[in-house]
Each structure stands twice: as structure tokens, then as C-alpha cells.
Amino acid sequence: MNIYLLVGIKFILGILIMILQIHILGKYEFSVNTPLNQIQNYVLGGIIGGVIYNTSISILTFLIFILVWSLVVIIVKLMVNIDFVKSLVVGTPTTLVKNGKVNVANCTKVGISAEQLMLTIRTEGLDSTEDVKSAIMETNGKLTIIDMKSSAPRFPLISNGKLNEDVLEIIGHDKDWVKSKLKERGIDSINDVFLGEYVKGRLVVTVYPKM
């Protein structure tokens, strides 16, 4: 087979597989910067870039390689709602400052220096860590900061059926309060909630559609 035709077929197959992954996993997964997405992009780029110009590797072998890798990624994505898997491949939000107290160990763990922490705090219009109620490093590397005067958190109270204990502490309520509010709406379990927001003292809930 002509070398240019071989490279062209491999290139087209690689593009089609990437489009297939986007449709299966969703566009959002390719827009966020998580450890799993970085690994996926590196390996996929290596497979396509390293194999596409190697004429000794047949189209069938190339297709098997890329399909196997796609299957691995899809399986991991489907398992990511399991807490252990999620913490391993995606990570979990890390609290750096809580009620004005800096957690130095967590800052070191995520690789943020004192200067970088203070720069982010100043960009939020705050002068000191003592003005910070909560500073959390999100899984995408963004630092979310809530000042002491804020009564509304900037992140969900409930997401994907999971209750955020840090938000509970910020709003001054407990798990029983959440359950009672859900009961008022005829919702039996926190696991039934896709998204729960705390807005001006109210719990705004979006539930999973019933099968």
C-alpha cells in the first residue's frame, strides 16, 4: 500500500476514534484539566503520533491499539463515581484555608507557595488569610475562596448524590437539616439529588430523572 495512503487512513481513523470518545464521554470531559484527562491526551497523542507514521504497523494493529485504549478510558470514566476511583484518577478538592487558619500541609501537598496563595487571596479583594472563611483547591487546579462575610457558598451542597460536608459547616447546618428539607420535597435520599444549591438560606434541588 502506498505510504501516503497508509498514513492518511491511520490519521482519519485516529480522528474518528477521538470524535467517538467525545460523543461517548461528553464534551465537558475534554474541556476540564484533570490528571486523567492529561494522561488520556498524552497516551492518545503518543499512539496516534508515534504509530501513524510507522509503516511497519498495519492499519488493523493501529486500530486495535487505539480501540483498547479508548475502552480503558471509557471504563475508568464509568467507574469514576466510586469514591476510591474518583480520588485516585480525578482527585478531591483540598482545603487550604479554613476559618482564617492556613493548612500548610495541604498547601505543600498541592504545590502552592505562600506567595501564590496570597496572590490569589488579594485578587479576590481580601487583605489577609484571616479574612478567608474557606479556600479550596478544586480538582482542576482552580482556587475557590469564600470570605468571612459571605453567607452563600460558591460550590454545591450536594453534587451527584454526594453531600459536601465542608459546605454544611460553612452554612451552619447539619445532615439532618438537609434530609428534612429533602423530605419536604418528597425526596427520600440524598443519592436521588443531582444538584443541591444553598441560595439565600434555601435549598434549591435538582433531582435525577426517574426511570
CSV table of C-alpha atoms in Angstrom, one decimal:
chain,number,residue,atom,x,y,z
A,1,MET,CA,0.0,0.0,0.0
A,2,ASN,CA,1.2,3.5,-0.8
A,3,ILE,CA,2.8,5.1,2.2
A,4,TYR,CA,0.8,8.3,1.9
A,5,LEU,CA,-2.4,6.4,1.7
A,6,LEU,CA,-1.5,4.3,4.8
A,7,VAL,CA,-0.7,7.4,6.8
A,8,GLY,CA,-3.9,9.1,5.6
A,9,ILE,CA,-6.1,6.1,6.6
A,10,LYS,CA,-4.5,6.0,10.1
A,11,PHE,CA,-5.0,9.7,10.5
A,12,ILE,CA,-8.7,9.5,9.6
A,13,LEU,CA,-9.2,6.5,11.9
A,14,GLY,CA,-7.5,8.4,14.7
A,15,ILE,CA,-9.8,11.4,14.2
A,16,LEU,CA,-12.9,9.2,14.1
A,17,ILE,CA,-11.9,7.5,17.4
A,18,MET,CA,-11.4,10.9,19.1
A,19,ILE,CA,-14.8,12.0,17.9
A,20,LEU,CA,-16.3,8.8,19.2
A,21,GLN,CA,-14.7,9.3,22.6
A,22,ILE,CA,-16.1,12.9,22.7
A,23,HIS,CA,-19.7,11.6,21.9
A,24,ILE,CA,-19.5,8.8,24.5
A,25,LEU,CA,-17.8,10.7,27.3
A,26,GLY,CA,-19.3,14.2,26.7
A,27,LYS,CA,-17.7,17.4,25.6
A,28,TYR,CA,-17.1,18.6,29.1
A,29,GLU,CA,-14.7,15.8,29.9
A,30,PHE,CA,-12.4,17.2,27.2
A,31,SER,CA,-12.6,20.8,28.4
A,32,VAL,CA,-11.5,20.3,32.0
A,33,ASN,CA,-8.0,19.8,33.2
A,34,THR,CA,-7.8,16.7,35.4
A,35,PRO,CA,-5.0,14.2,35.9
A,36,LEU,CA,-7.0,11.5,34.0
A,37,ASN,CA,-7.6,13.8,31.0
A,38,GLN,CA,-3.9,14.8,30.8
A,39,ILE,CA,-2.9,11.1,30.8
A,40,GLN,CA,-5.6,10.3,28.2
A,41,ASN,CA,-4.3,13.1,25.9
A,42,TYR,CA,-0.7,12.1,26.3
A,43,VAL,CA,-1.3,8.4,25.6
A,44,LEU,CA,-3.7,9.1,22.8
A,45,GLY,CA,-1.3,11.6,21.2
A,46,GLY,CA,1.5,9.1,21.6
A,47,ILE,CA,-0.5,6.3,19.9
A,48,ILE,CA,-1.6,8.5,17.0
A,49,GLY,CA,1.6,10.4,16.6
A,50,GLY,CA,4.0,7.6,17.2
A,51,VAL,CA,2.2,4.9,15.2
A,52,ILE,CA,0.7,6.9,12.3
A,53,TYR,CA,4.0,7.4,10.5
A,54,ASN,CA,5.3,3.9,11.3
A,55,THR,CA,4.7,2.0,8.1
A,56,SER,CA,5.6,-1.3,9.7
A,57,ILE,CA,2.5,-1.1,11.9
A,58,SER,CA,-0.6,-2.2,10.0
A,59,ILE,CA,-3.9,-0.4,10.0
A,60,LEU,CA,-5.5,-3.3,11.9
A,61,THR,CA,-2.9,-3.2,14.6
A,62,PHE,CA,-3.2,0.6,14.9
A,63,LEU,CA,-7.0,0.3,15.2
A,64,ILE,CA,-6.7,-2.4,17.9
A,65,PHE,CA,-4.3,-0.2,19.9
A,66,ILE,CA,-6.5,2.8,19.8
A,67,LEU,CA,-9.7,0.9,20.5
A,68,VAL,CA,-8.2,-0.9,23.5
A,69,TRP,CA,-7.0,2.4,25.0
A,70,SER,CA,-10.4,4.0,24.3
A,71,LEU,CA,-12.1,1.1,26.1
A,72,VAL,CA,-9.8,1.5,29.1
A,73,VAL,CA,-10.6,5.3,29.3
A,74,ILE,CA,-14.4,4.7,29.0
A,75,ILE,CA,-14.3,2.0,31.7
A,76,VAL,CA,-12.4,4.3,34.1
A,77,LYS,CA,-14.8,7.2,33.3
A,78,LEU,CA,-17.8,5.0,34.1
A,79,MET,CA,-16.2,3.9,37.4
A,80,VAL,CA,-15.2,7.5,38.4
A,81,ASN,CA,-18.3,7.9,40.6
A,82,ILE,CA,-16.8,5.3,43.0
A,83,ASP,CA,-15.1,7.4,45.8
A,84,PHE,CA,-11.8,5.4,45.7
A,85,VAL,CA,-11.5,5.6,41.9
A,86,LYS,CA,-12.5,9.3,41.8
A,87,SER,CA,-9.9,10.2,44.4
A,88,LEU,CA,-7.3,8.2,42.5
A,89,VAL,CA,-7.8,9.4,38.9
A,90,VAL,CA,-9.6,12.8,39.4
A,91,GLY,CA,-8.6,13.9,42.8
A,92,THR,CA,-10.6,15.6,45.5
A,93,PRO,CA,-10.9,19.3,46.5
A,94,THR,CA,-8.3,20.2,49.1
A,95,THR,CA,-9.0,22.8,51.8
A,96,LEU,CA,-6.0,25.2,52.1
A,97,VAL,CA,-7.5,27.8,54.5
A,98,LYS,CA,-10.4,27.3,56.9
A,99,ASN,CA,-11.8,30.0,59.2
A,100,GLY,CA,-8.6,32.1,58.7
A,101,LYS,CA,-6.2,29.2,59.5
A,102,VAL,CA,-3.8,28.0,56.8
A,103,ASN,CA,-3.3,24.3,56.4
A,104,VAL,CA,0.4,24.3,55.5
A,105,ALA,CA,0.5,20.5,54.9
A,106,ASN,CA,-2.3,20.8,52.3
A,107,CYS,CA,-0.6,23.7,50.6
A,108,THR,CA,2.6,21.7,50.3
A,109,LYS,CA,0.6,18.7,49.1
A,110,VAL,CA,-0.9,20.6,46.2
A,111,GLY,CA,2.3,22.5,45.4
A,112,ILE,CA,1.1,26.1,46.1
A,113,SER,CA,3.5,28.5,47.8
A,114,ALA,CA,2.7,31.2,50.3
A,115,GLU,CA,3.2,33.9,47.7
A,116,GLN,CA,0.8,32.1,45.2
A,117,LEU,CA,-1.8,31.7,48.0
A,118,MET,CA,-1.6,35.4,49.0
A,119,LEU,CA,-1.7,36.5,45.4
A,120,THR,CA,-5.0,34.6,44.8
A,121,ILE,CA,-6.4,35.9,48.1
A,122,ARG,CA,-5.5,39.5,47.1
A,123,THR,CA,-7.1,39.1,43.6
A,124,GLU,CA,-10.4,38.3,45.5
A,125,GLY,CA,-10.2,41.7,47.2
A,126,LEU,CA,-9.1,40.3,50.6
A,127,ASP,CA,-6.1,41.5,52.5
A,128,SER,CA,-5.3,38.6,54.8
A,129,THR,CA,-5.9,34.9,55.4
A,130,GLU,CA,-7.8,36.0,58.5
A,131,ASP,CA,-10.5,37.3,56.1
A,132,VAL,CA,-10.9,33.9,54.4
A,133,LYS,CA,-13.6,31.6,55.6
A,134,SER,CA,-12.6,28.9,53.2
A,135,ALA,CA,-10.1,28.5,50.4
A,136,ILE,CA,-10.4,25.2,48.5
A,137,MET,CA,-8.2,23.9,45.7
A,138,GLU,CA,-10.5,22.4,43.1
A,139,THR,CA,-9.7,19.2,41.1
A,140,ASN,CA,-9.0,21.4,38.0
A,141,GLY,CA,-6.4,23.4,39.9
A,142,LYS,CA,-8.6,26.5,40.5
A,143,LEU,CA,-8.6,28.0,43.9
A,144,THR,CA,-12.1,28.9,45.2
A,145,ILE,CA,-12.1,31.5,48.0
A,146,ILE,CA,-15.0,32.5,50.3
A,147,ASP,CA,-14.6,35.5,52.6
A,148,MET,CA,-15.8,35.7,56.2
A,149,LYS,CA,-18.7,38.0,55.3
A,150,SER,CA,-20.1,35.5,52.8
A,151,SER,CA,-23.2,33.5,53.8
A,152,ALA,CA,-23.6,31.7,50.5
A,153,PRO,CA,-21.0,29.1,49.3
A,154,ARG,CA,-19.9,29.2,45.7
A,155,PHE,CA,-20.0,25.4,45.2
A,156,PRO,CA,-22.8,22.8,45.6
A,157,LEU,CA,-24.1,21.5,48.9
A,158,ILE,CA,-25.0,18.3,47.0
A,159,SER,CA,-23.4,17.1,43.8
A,160,ASN,CA,-24.1,13.7,42.1
A,161,GLY,CA,-25.8,12.3,45.1
A,162,LYS,CA,-22.9,13.3,47.5
A,163,LEU,CA,-23.2,15.7,50.4
A,164,ASN,CA,-20.4,18.2,50.8
A,165,GLU,CA,-19.5,18.3,54.5
A,166,ASP,CA,-17.4,21.5,54.1
A,167,VAL,CA,-20.3,23.4,52.7
A,168,LEU,CA,-22.5,22.2,55.6
A,169,GLU,CA,-20.1,23.7,58.1
A,170,ILE,CA,-19.9,27.0,56.1
A,171,ILE,CA,-23.7,27.4,56.1
A,172,GLY,CA,-24.1,26.3,59.7
A,173,HIS,CA,-26.4,23.4,59.2
A,174,ASP,CA,-26.1,19.6,59.6
A,175,LYS,CA,-27.1,16.5,57.7
A,176,ASP,CA,-30.4,16.2,59.5
A,177,TRP,CA,-31.4,19.7,58.2
A,178,VAL,CA,-30.6,18.6,54.6
A,179,LYS,CA,-32.7,15.4,55.0
A,180,SER,CA,-35.6,17.3,56.4
A,181,LYS,CA,-35.6,19.8,53.6
A,182,LEU,CA,-35.5,16.9,51.1
A,183,LYS,CA,-38.4,15.2,52.8
A,184,GLU,CA,-40.4,18.4,52.4
A,185,ARG,CA,-40.0,18.0,48.7
A,186,GLY,CA,-40.8,14.3,48.7
A,187,ILE,CA,-37.2,13.2,48.2
A,188,ASP,CA,-36.2,10.1,50.2
A,189,SER,CA,-32.5,10.1,49.8
A,190,ILE,CA,-29.5,12.4,49.1
A,191,ASN,CA,-28.5,9.9,46.5
A,192,ASP,CA,-31.5,10.9,44.4
A,193,VAL,CA,-30.2,14.5,44.1
A,194,PHE,CA,-28.2,15.5,41.0
A,195,LEU,CA,-27.5,19.0,42.3
A,196,GLY,CA,-28.3,20.8,45.6
A,197,GLU,CA,-27.6,24.5,45.9
A,198,TYR,CA,-27.7,26.7,49.0
A,199,VAL,CA,-29.2,30.0,47.9
A,200,LYS,CA,-30.2,32.8,50.3
A,201,GLY,CA,-31.0,30.3,53.1
A,202,ARG,CA,-32.9,27.9,50.8
A,203,LEU,CA,-32.0,24.5,49.4
A,204,VAL,CA,-32.6,24.5,45.7
A,205,VAL,CA,-32.6,20.9,44.4
A,206,THR,CA,-32.4,19.2,41.0
A,207,VAL,CA,-33.1,15.5,41.2
A,208,TYR,CA,-32.2,12.7,38.8
A,209,PRO,CA,-35.0,11.8,36.4
A,210,LYS,CA,-37.0,8.8,37.5
A,211,MET,CA,-36.5,5.7,35.3
